[in-house]
Amino acid sequence: MAYKILVVDDEAHILHVVSLKLCKAGLDVITAQDGEEGLETFLAEHPDLIITDFQMPRMTGVEFCKEVRRQEQAHHVPVILLTARGFDVDPSEIMAADIAAVLEKPFSPQEVLTRVQQLLPEKPTHVSAEVQP
Amino acid sequence: MARTLGPLLRQPEETVTQSKKLSMVRTALALGGGACLLYAVLVVTKHGTPSVDWTGLLLPPALVGLLVGVLIVLVHRRACRMSVLKIIQQVRQMREHQEVGLVMLAPGDELGEITGPLNEFLTAAKQNVDDVQAENRELRIEARIAEAEKHHTEAIIFSISDAVIVTNRFDELILANEAAEKLLGFKFGHSMRKGFDRICSDGTLVRLIRETRSHAKNFTRRVVEHTMDQKGVSRTFAITLSCVVGQTSEVSGVVAVLHDITHEKEIARMKSDFVSNVSHELKTPLSSIKAYVEMLVDGEADDEAARQEFYEIISTETNRLHRMIENILNISRIESGVLNVVREPLSVTGVVTEALDVALPQAKAKNIEIHQNLAPVYYQVEADHDMIYQAVLNLLSNAIKYTPDGGEVTVSVSLDDRRNVVIFEISDTGMGIPTEDLPHIFDKFYRVQANKKIAKGTGLGLALVKEIIEAVHEGKLSVTSEPGQGSMFSFELPVIE
């Protein structure tokens, strides 16, 4: 079973291109268009890693991530934050939300993939969850 | 005064005349005295050697001489007394008039001789008095000039819209203008010479003034930014603090000028927000372009269809980027007033027809029917053609964009006779705008979240329409919307009489 990556962005083209790049690298990709949808998907799908945009309607990427941290129990999911205004995001907020990496827009899909591969745990957790009796 | 100086010049001559007179008196007295003495000698001698009787012969002339001498002395004494009285009278007059002049006696006066030194003294004294009076006058003039300058300076200070506070070396208030009174809530008339800490409740300002005075050596002028609470509203001031240094290089006080920069700060913040928003918005299509180009370069497109899809996305996003830049530039030009507005009589109907020509293919592609209800073209408004065209096109594109396939868009231009305005209206059968979004749809970069999934936008189109209609043409732009039913945008412009 492949790793499951959740990509959250309100820009359809970004969702599409990131998903495509990750799928081609053999990863499972699930998408959401905002934080609320992202949270639902996270709870339902238990992804191994989350890539989220910062500037999104209703809930920012950081707020979404904090919500994820509140919800997660068994394991700690690494989060990559995509932002068009990297310097405007408060570093302490990034620390508080425990965000593993921040990538600035415009980003390179290859760079996203590389970061994802670096941050993924040894084994896909949802796989291990499934194999547990 | 000057006229009394004339006789002084003749003084030596008169003194000589008076000296002669005195010597005559002396001669007369000597003659009389001598005659008496001779008589006395002869009387004594007669008792000793009574050979010749000189006494009988000399007695009458001796007596006459003595009498004359005594008479002369009496007359002289009286003359002297008269002269002294004259001098006293003149001195009294001088005192009465408070004006030092010269003592004048008739030519040949008995005391003429003493008027010389007396007048010399008086002249010197008069010179002194004149000098002092001249100095006094100068000082009075200087004082009046200083007073006038003080009033002038105060008038300048009072006319300044910035709050000006002047304190002395004891940190007591010595001057404050109306702006300062309003800002700190005191009356200068009641607060003069009061300790500034008793007048001002803002501890920071009190401290700044005290520090400026006591650390004068380190800074004679400095500007401090400070936020103060004014009637419950927070306002930011640039406070310029300067030391008033006296002639002895000692600090005699502090001048504080409080310039309200709240508005400037707000503008700076808005500008920064705008730049931040612009860069964010521009980076979004740029990210897509960069990502898809990289995918193509890396050969991530599996087949021709995928490649075609990538090319199309890149093309769409490039157009979006271009539109954004155009809109940003237009808004920025309108807001800064750089954009050249060419007002000319034009027909709104004509402009709407032009925009319809451009928008119709877009509507056809979505199978949207456009109803037109356009008033005759002879109603004209005075407006910039290109701008009104842009505004109409933006509204038309939005209506088509947010109306589902097979929907309807109605465009109308009508005349309100009573108010003398041309009204442009555009309504659609789209999804409408949620009530909570309505107040914000004309804000820059604001996008209705629910509509984001339906169509791409810059968040600048409606902001530009608002700028064009309201800021440039002083018209009125309005919107009504029923979620799920559709929206109606309208603007009105005054008709040329």
XYZ file of C-alpha atoms in Angstrom:
630
model
C 0.000 0.000 0.000
C 1.181 3.420 -0.854
C 1.463 6.391 1.417
C -1.653 8.543 1.543
C -1.148 12.299 1.076
C -3.859 14.883 1.749
C -3.524 18.047 -0.377
C -5.623 21.080 0.653
C -5.807 24.168 -1.582
C -8.626 26.380 -2.843
C -6.881 26.723 -6.213
C -8.000 23.840 -8.428
C -4.952 24.027 -10.692
C -2.543 23.788 -7.789
C -4.467 20.806 -6.389
C -4.336 19.197 -9.785
C -0.641 19.682 -10.462
C 0.508 18.654 -6.982
C -1.739 15.574 -7.054
C -0.451 14.641 -10.480
C 3.198 14.925 -9.426
C 2.663 12.854 -6.285
C 0.532 10.217 -8.042
C 3.224 9.768 -10.654
C 5.703 9.134 -7.836
C 3.446 6.314 -6.673
C 1.705 8.072 -3.814
C -1.990 7.994 -3.003
C -3.467 11.492 -3.122
C -6.690 12.762 -1.638
C -7.696 16.428 -2.002
C -9.791 19.054 -0.252
C -10.617 22.644 -1.218
C -10.571 24.243 2.204
C -9.726 23.596 5.813
C -13.167 22.331 6.842
C -13.273 19.820 4.027
C -9.641 18.999 4.762
C -10.449 18.210 8.387
C -13.293 15.910 7.417
C -11.051 14.121 4.928
C -8.259 13.888 7.495
C -10.574 12.224 10.036
C -12.015 9.869 7.450
C -8.873 8.934 5.539
C -6.014 9.138 8.090
C -3.378 10.457 5.628
C 0.368 9.972 6.249
C 1.200 13.553 5.335
C -0.660 16.796 4.696
C 0.192 19.522 2.191
C -1.871 22.643 2.757
C -2.062 26.131 1.310
C -1.847 28.993 3.816
C -4.299 31.496 2.347
C -7.636 29.762 2.159
C -11.249 30.777 2.739
C -12.675 30.599 6.268
C -9.658 28.882 7.792
C -5.961 29.465 7.097
C -3.551 26.599 6.555
C -2.085 27.205 10.022
C -5.517 27.161 11.669
C -6.354 23.975 9.786
C -3.111 22.433 10.974
C -3.818 23.390 14.604
C -7.231 21.780 14.258
C -5.560 18.632 12.923
C -3.179 18.618 15.911
C -6.198 18.806 18.247
C -7.901 15.913 16.491
C -5.016 13.523 15.898
C -4.438 10.923 18.578
C -2.353 7.904 17.655
C 0.277 9.449 15.418
C 1.815 12.730 14.433
C 1.213 13.721 10.812
C 3.892 15.865 9.151
C 2.502 18.998 7.487
C 3.954 21.008 4.589
C 2.644 24.559 4.301
C 2.457 26.221 0.890
C 2.393 29.976 1.097
C 2.539 32.922 -1.238
C 3.595 35.159 1.595
C 6.151 33.134 3.501
C 7.470 36.071 5.497
C 4.019 37.171 6.626
C 3.331 33.948 8.500
C 4.300 34.324 12.120
C 7.165 31.858 12.825
C 5.809 31.233 16.322
C 2.493 30.207 14.749
C 4.351 27.766 12.524
C 6.096 26.385 15.602
C 2.820 26.175 17.514
C 1.114 24.293 14.695
C 4.204 22.075 14.427
C 4.562 22.546 10.687
C 7.440 20.499 9.289
C 8.218 22.568 6.181
C 7.162 25.799 4.528
C 7.349 26.065 0.732
C 6.898 29.393 -0.939
C 4.740 29.949 -4.001
C 5.539 29.785 -6.847
C 6.929 26.383 -5.955
C 8.424 23.566 -7.952
C 6.380 20.318 -8.012
C 9.654 18.373 -7.827
C 10.630 20.247 -4.679
C 7.264 19.391 -3.132
C 7.806 15.727 -3.957
C 11.324 15.744 -2.529
C 10.089 17.288 0.715
C 7.240 14.802 0.925
C 9.645 11.895 0.520
C 11.954 13.329 3.196
C 9.129 13.746 5.675
C 7.258 10.499 5.178
C 7.530 7.989 8.012
C 9.232 4.668 7.494
C 6.025 2.895 6.703
C 2.598 4.141 5.689
C 0.699 4.371 8.994
C -2.679 3.611 7.508
C -1.175 0.418 6.130
C 0.159 -0.580 9.523
C -3.181 0.351 11.060
C -4.855 -1.992 8.623
C -2.473 -4.892 9.222
C -2.912 -4.635 12.966
C -5.349 -7.263 14.069
C 16.415 122.277 25.028
C 18.683 123.009 22.124
C 17.653 126.663 22.016
C 18.902 127.205 25.607
C 22.356 126.100 24.563
C 22.878 129.256 22.454
C 23.712 131.666 25.260
C 26.359 129.290 26.533
C 28.542 130.151 23.576
C 28.543 133.856 24.530
C 29.461 133.077 28.072
C 33.188 134.033 28.054
C 32.394 137.580 26.793
C 29.799 138.184 29.476
C 32.079 136.804 32.146
C 34.673 139.465 31.219
C 32.059 142.262 31.475
C 30.947 141.053 34.848
C 34.561 140.851 36.081
C 35.073 144.518 35.160
C 31.982 145.460 37.118
C 33.213 143.595 40.152
C 36.585 145.330 39.966
C 34.781 148.718 39.827
C 32.958 147.827 43.049
C 36.235 146.856 44.608
C 37.857 150.158 43.458
C 34.960 152.205 44.882
C 35.199 150.431 48.206
C 38.997 150.860 48.233
C 38.750 154.546 47.467
C 36.137 155.136 50.213
C 38.093 153.034 52.676
C 41.389 154.717 51.740
C 39.871 158.174 52.260
C 38.559 157.191 55.704
C 41.968 155.714 56.645
C 43.774 158.878 55.520
C 41.335 160.968 57.570
C 41.962 158.885 60.645
C 45.773 159.179 60.213
C 45.489 162.927 59.878
C 43.344 163.228 63.028
C 45.989 161.346 64.981
C 48.833 163.378 63.453
C 46.952 166.667 64.186
C 46.996 165.932 67.912
C 50.735 165.334 67.640
C 51.792 168.153 65.321
C 48.994 170.563 64.843
C 50.833 172.691 62.272
C 48.306 172.380 59.415
C 44.557 171.585 59.861
C 44.094 168.956 57.210
C 41.075 167.447 58.925
C 38.772 170.212 58.078
C 39.940 170.068 54.545
C 39.716 166.283 54.013
C 36.702 165.314 56.151
C 33.920 165.973 53.606
C 35.490 164.038 50.707
C 36.343 161.131 53.050
C 32.786 160.942 54.290
C 31.463 161.204 50.744
C 33.829 158.427 49.670
C 32.729 156.220 52.555
C 29.094 156.903 51.833
C 29.545 156.151 48.162
C 31.402 152.942 49.037
C 28.660 151.834 51.421
C 25.979 152.718 48.835
C 27.795 150.798 46.170
C 28.099 147.776 48.491
C 24.384 147.916 49.305
C 23.401 148.210 45.646
C 25.750 145.380 44.752
C 24.369 143.191 47.504
C 20.827 143.786 46.307
C 21.849 143.030 42.730
C 23.445 139.788 43.889
C 20.322 138.813 45.783
C 18.209 139.484 42.719
C 20.540 137.341 40.618
C 20.420 134.490 43.132
C 16.602 134.680 43.128
C 16.650 134.571 39.319
C 18.890 131.508 39.420
C 16.642 129.833 42.025
C 13.573 130.647 39.941
C 15.129 129.160 36.798
C 16.240 126.026 38.633
C 12.682 125.663 40.022
C 11.280 125.989 36.523
C 13.664 123.318 35.331
C 12.459 121.075 38.098
C 8.831 121.810 37.298
C 9.290 121.048 33.615
C 11.640 118.192 34.368
C 13.941 119.592 31.804
C 17.516 120.652 32.388
C 18.331 123.952 30.700
C 20.845 126.773 31.158
C 20.773 129.473 33.842
C 20.389 132.829 32.090
C 21.207 136.203 33.710
C 21.031 139.599 32.041
C 24.238 140.746 30.393
C 26.422 142.454 32.990
C 24.607 140.808 35.903
C 26.375 140.915 39.270
C 26.561 137.082 39.443
C 27.194 136.652 35.773
C 30.532 135.114 36.592
C 29.116 132.025 38.332
C 26.693 131.164 35.527
C 29.645 129.879 33.489
C 30.656 126.947 35.712
C 27.026 126.442 36.764
C 25.933 126.108 33.145
C 28.887 123.867 32.384
C 27.701 121.571 35.152
C 24.117 121.848 33.992
C 25.133 121.115 30.386
C 26.992 118.017 31.482
C 24.061 116.957 33.633
C 21.676 117.672 30.795
C 23.818 115.537 28.498
C 23.612 112.707 30.993
C 19.859 113.071 31.326
C 19.522 113.217 27.524
C 21.626 110.077 27.174
C 19.574 108.241 29.768
C 16.328 109.417 28.182
C 17.543 108.326 24.716
C 18.511 104.974 26.139
C 15.112 104.727 27.793
C 13.355 105.474 24.536
C 15.389 102.818 22.746
C 14.610 100.296 25.458
C 10.908 101.171 25.267
C 10.968 100.662 21.484
C 12.851 97.416 21.875
C 10.362 96.268 24.483
C 7.486 97.127 22.151
C 9.135 95.280 19.275
C 9.754 92.306 21.547
C 6.112 92.412 22.665
C 4.936 92.565 19.040
C 7.251 89.698 18.125
C 5.931 87.706 21.069
C 2.347 88.237 19.893
C 3.379 87.348 16.367
C 5.093 84.155 17.490
C 2.115 83.256 19.645
C -0.216 83.876 16.705
C 1.910 81.521 14.592
C 1.931 78.880 17.316
C -1.827 79.202 17.811
C -2.456 78.831 14.092
C -0.532 75.536 13.894
C -2.818 72.535 13.646
C -0.259 70.361 15.453
C -0.369 70.502 19.226
C 2.445 72.729 20.550
C 3.465 72.625 24.211
C 6.214 74.777 25.725
C 7.492 74.147 29.236
C 10.116 75.973 31.292
C 13.095 74.563 33.156
C 10.841 73.520 36.029
C 8.644 71.528 33.606
C 5.852 74.058 34.067
C 3.575 74.902 31.174
C 4.318 78.328 29.731
C 2.670 78.102 26.330
C 0.202 75.800 24.596
C -1.932 76.234 21.514
C -5.555 75.333 20.908
C -4.659 71.973 19.349
C -2.742 71.060 22.528
C -5.680 72.189 24.704
C -8.032 69.962 22.709
C -5.685 67.013 22.656
C -4.843 67.016 26.360
C -8.141 68.472 27.547
C -7.059 71.561 29.511
C -7.475 75.326 29.323
C -4.198 77.164 28.906
C -5.539 80.152 30.846
C -6.039 77.981 33.935
C -2.917 75.901 33.479
C -0.235 78.530 32.919
C 2.805 77.928 35.150
C 1.369 74.705 36.490
C 3.552 71.605 36.584
C 3.019 69.743 33.298
C 2.514 66.448 35.149
C -0.550 68.037 36.796
C -2.019 68.985 33.408
C -1.242 65.951 31.290
C -2.497 62.520 32.239
C -0.295 60.804 29.646
C 2.715 59.672 31.646
C 4.860 59.025 28.571
C 4.530 62.587 27.290
C 5.366 63.985 30.736
C 8.404 61.703 30.918
C 9.540 62.609 27.382
C 9.482 66.337 28.209
C 11.327 65.783 31.480
C 13.938 63.585 29.817
C 14.472 66.029 26.974
C 15.152 68.809 29.478
C 17.398 66.807 31.768
C 19.322 65.002 29.010
C 19.697 68.144 26.940
C 23.371 67.482 26.323
C 22.640 64.226 24.556
C 19.943 65.525 22.248
C 18.695 68.980 21.481
C 16.018 67.620 19.153
C 14.461 64.227 18.726
C 11.312 62.710 17.255
C 9.436 60.019 19.117
C 6.454 58.058 17.890
C 3.850 57.634 20.587
C 0.306 56.332 20.640
C -2.112 58.144 22.922
C -5.691 57.647 23.877
C -7.854 60.576 22.791
C -11.462 60.367 23.934
C -11.340 56.598 23.762
C -9.768 56.569 20.291
C -6.176 55.505 19.919
C -4.145 58.010 17.903
C -0.479 57.921 16.959
C 1.675 61.032 17.126
C 5.150 61.905 15.932
C 6.344 64.033 18.852
C 9.190 66.417 18.067
C 10.948 67.444 21.276
C 13.405 70.349 21.217
C 15.356 72.040 23.986
C 15.108 75.801 24.322
C 18.659 76.883 25.050
C 19.208 80.332 26.605
C 22.153 82.720 26.011
C 24.109 81.115 28.813
C 23.771 77.730 27.024
C 21.536 76.595 29.821
C 18.348 74.752 28.956
C 15.482 77.100 29.671
C 12.706 74.806 28.560
C 11.316 72.287 26.116
C 9.098 72.649 23.046
C 7.006 69.606 22.154
C 5.154 69.467 18.829
C 2.671 66.615 18.449
C 1.879 65.748 14.844
C -0.995 63.313 14.374
C 0.217 60.549 12.058
C -2.689 58.158 12.650
C -3.963 58.684 9.128
C -0.505 58.316 7.585
C 0.014 55.101 9.527
C -3.355 53.819 8.366
C -2.498 54.657 4.756
C 0.901 52.989 5.124
C -0.806 49.920 6.552
C -3.363 49.850 3.733
C -0.589 50.270 1.190
C 1.350 47.460 2.767
C -1.795 45.296 2.830
C -2.435 46.153 -0.792
C 1.092 45.236 -1.853
C 0.898 42.082 0.216
C -2.462 41.157 -1.338
C -1.286 41.990 -4.846
C 1.814 39.867 -4.508
C -0.227 37.020 -3.064
C -2.822 37.241 -5.805
C -0.163 37.449 -8.521
C 1.708 34.488 -7.109
C -1.342 32.257 -7.358
C -1.562 32.094 -11.191
C 2.227 32.311 -11.343
C 2.460 29.175 -9.191
C 0.234 27.276 -11.597
C 2.199 28.471 -14.610
C 5.532 27.567 -13.037
C 4.310 24.160 -11.867
C 2.785 23.137 -15.219
C 5.777 24.381 -17.186
C 8.010 22.292 -14.937
C 5.762 19.284 -15.447
C 6.048 19.691 -19.212
C 9.806 20.144 -19.054
C 10.170 17.080 -16.809
C 8.091 15.048 -19.258
C 5.398 14.395 -16.679
C 2.634 14.700 -19.274
C 1.896 11.160 -20.384
C 0.299 11.847 -23.703
C -0.654 14.547 -26.145
C -4.005 15.085 -24.407
C -2.267 15.720 -21.072
C 0.224 18.057 -22.706
C -2.660 19.930 -24.334
C -4.373 20.229 -20.977
C -1.187 21.664 -19.417
C -0.788 24.174 -22.263
C -4.366 25.320 -21.819
C -3.954 25.765 -18.081
C -0.768 27.748 -18.625
C -2.559 29.898 -21.211
C -5.567 30.514 -18.936
C -3.389 31.342 -15.957
C -1.237 33.676 -18.045
C -4.360 35.534 -19.154
C -5.519 35.696 -15.579
C -2.182 37.135 -14.515
C -2.339 39.684 -17.318
C -5.880 40.713 -16.377
C -4.867 41.121 -12.753
C -1.936 43.329 -13.634
C -4.138 45.457 -15.913
C -6.794 45.823 -13.227
C -4.248 46.638 -10.536
C -2.664 49.268 -12.753
C -6.041 50.781 -13.615
C -7.196 50.911 -10.006
C -3.887 52.328 -8.910
C -3.972 54.975 -11.656
C -7.535 55.967 -10.803
C -6.813 56.122 -7.079
C -3.678 58.185 -7.492
C -5.370 60.444 -10.018
C -2.692 59.833 -12.659
C -5.114 58.321 -15.092
C -6.068 60.854 -17.694
C -9.858 61.082 -17.632
C -11.255 62.183 -20.982
C -14.813 63.321 -20.375
C -16.875 63.573 -23.510
C -20.553 63.359 -24.325
C -21.350 59.720 -24.911
C -24.314 57.416 -25.152
C -24.435 54.686 -22.509
C -26.476 52.622 -24.970
C -23.649 52.918 -27.505
C -21.059 51.777 -24.971
C -23.257 48.862 -23.832
C -23.690 47.741 -27.454
C -19.895 47.728 -27.895
C -19.423 45.642 -24.745
C -22.193 43.244 -25.797
C -20.370 42.577 -29.073
C -17.364 41.385 -27.067
C -19.352 39.422 -24.468
C -21.855 37.675 -26.768
C -19.509 34.831 -27.848
C -18.827 34.112 -24.146
C -22.596 33.945 -23.516
C -23.215 31.794 -26.554
C -20.593 29.301 -25.393
C -22.603 28.838 -22.177
C -25.906 28.939 -23.993
C -26.943 32.019 -22.054
C -29.585 34.239 -23.560
C -29.022 37.981 -23.333
C -32.097 40.210 -23.297
C -31.515 43.801 -24.305
C -33.733 46.693 -23.367
C -31.781 49.731 -24.445
C -33.102 53.312 -24.519
C -32.418 55.390 -27.652
C -28.838 56.618 -27.984
C -29.601 60.341 -27.858
C -29.542 60.441 -24.061
C -25.985 61.361 -23.409
C -23.798 61.526 -20.321
C -20.441 63.220 -19.934
C -17.979 60.444 -19.232
C -14.750 58.734 -20.197
C -15.590 56.254 -22.931
C -12.893 53.681 -22.182
C -13.648 53.637 -18.479
C -17.406 53.264 -18.853
C -16.768 50.549 -21.435
C -14.499 48.753 -18.941
C -17.123 49.049 -16.183
C -19.942 47.726 -18.389
C -17.757 44.903 -19.700
C -16.720 43.866 -16.178
C -20.373 43.727 -15.044
C -21.397 41.875 -18.207
C -18.551 39.320 -17.906
C -19.409 38.726 -14.238
C -23.094 38.159 -15.078
C -22.218 35.603 -17.752
C -19.484 34.007 -15.626
C -21.682 33.407 -12.584
C -24.813 32.341 -14.480
C -25.114 28.605 -15.068
C -25.396 27.217 -18.590
C -28.733 27.979 -20.200
C -29.431 30.920 -17.892
C -30.495 34.450 -18.759
C -28.911 37.868 -18.525
C -30.917 41.073 -18.993
C -29.249 44.341 -19.890
C -31.161 47.620 -19.868
C -30.454 51.306 -20.271
C -33.228 53.692 -19.275
C -33.799 57.325 -18.458
C -35.198 58.665 -15.204
C -36.834 61.935 -16.334
C -37.520 63.154 -12.840
C -33.949 62.795 -11.588
C -32.400 63.352 -14.994
C -30.148 60.304 -14.833
C -29.359 57.459 -17.186
C -29.688 54.090 -15.451
C -27.778 51.001 -16.562
C -29.027 47.714 -15.124
C -27.800 44.173 -15.555
C -29.500 41.195 -13.962
C -28.770 37.498 -14.155
C -30.249 34.191 -13.155
C -27.046 33.112 -11.434
C -26.487 31.776 -7.942
C -26.669 35.198 -6.316
C -24.463 36.624 -3.600
C -24.755 35.550 0.050
C -26.047 38.410 2.239
C -22.919 38.424 4.398
C -20.727 38.922 1.320
C -22.757 41.811 -0.152
C -21.114 44.641 1.827
C -17.645 43.474 0.733
C -18.002 42.608 -2.933
C -16.576 45.978 -4.039
C -13.497 45.631 -1.828
C -10.216 44.979 -3.577
C -9.327 41.271 -3.805
C -12.551 40.260 -2.095
C -14.039 37.166 -3.621
C -17.275 35.477 -2.689
C -16.043 32.147 -1.360
C -19.032 30.201 -2.645
C -18.364 31.532 -6.160
C -14.649 30.757 -6.180
C -15.295 27.225 -7.323
C -17.513 28.392 -10.146
C -15.255 30.864 -11.891
C -11.824 32.360 -11.682
C -11.532 35.969 -10.745
C -9.053 38.536 -9.606
C -11.152 40.112 -6.921
C -10.494 43.397 -8.654
C -13.182 43.639 -11.349
C -15.956 45.040 -9.140
C -13.508 47.232 -7.220
C -12.555 48.778 -10.540
C -16.220 49.299 -11.507
C -16.823 51.095 -8.218
C -13.781 53.322 -8.724
C -14.859 54.185 -12.273
C -18.506 54.922 -11.495
C -18.251 56.538 -8.069
C -14.758 58.004 -7.726
C -14.192 59.154 -11.293
C -17.700 59.908 -12.538
C -19.467 60.754 -9.258
C -22.197 58.319 -10.219
C -23.939 55.728 -8.082
C -23.335 51.984 -8.162
C -25.651 49.545 -6.397
C -26.339 45.861 -6.107
C -29.220 43.685 -5.003
C -29.053 39.943 -4.829
C -31.180 36.999 -3.918
C -29.100 33.887 -3.229
C -30.156 31.165 -5.610
C -32.179 33.598 -7.748
C -29.619 35.934 -9.232
C -28.121 39.372 -8.818
C -28.761 42.804 -10.245
C -26.077 45.469 -10.569
C -26.926 48.979 -11.640
C -25.280 52.349 -12.010
C -26.576 55.769 -12.843
C -24.938 58.798 -14.395
C -26.387 62.301 -14.811
C -27.683 63.220 -18.272
C -26.215 66.257 -20.015
C -28.851 69.049 -19.976
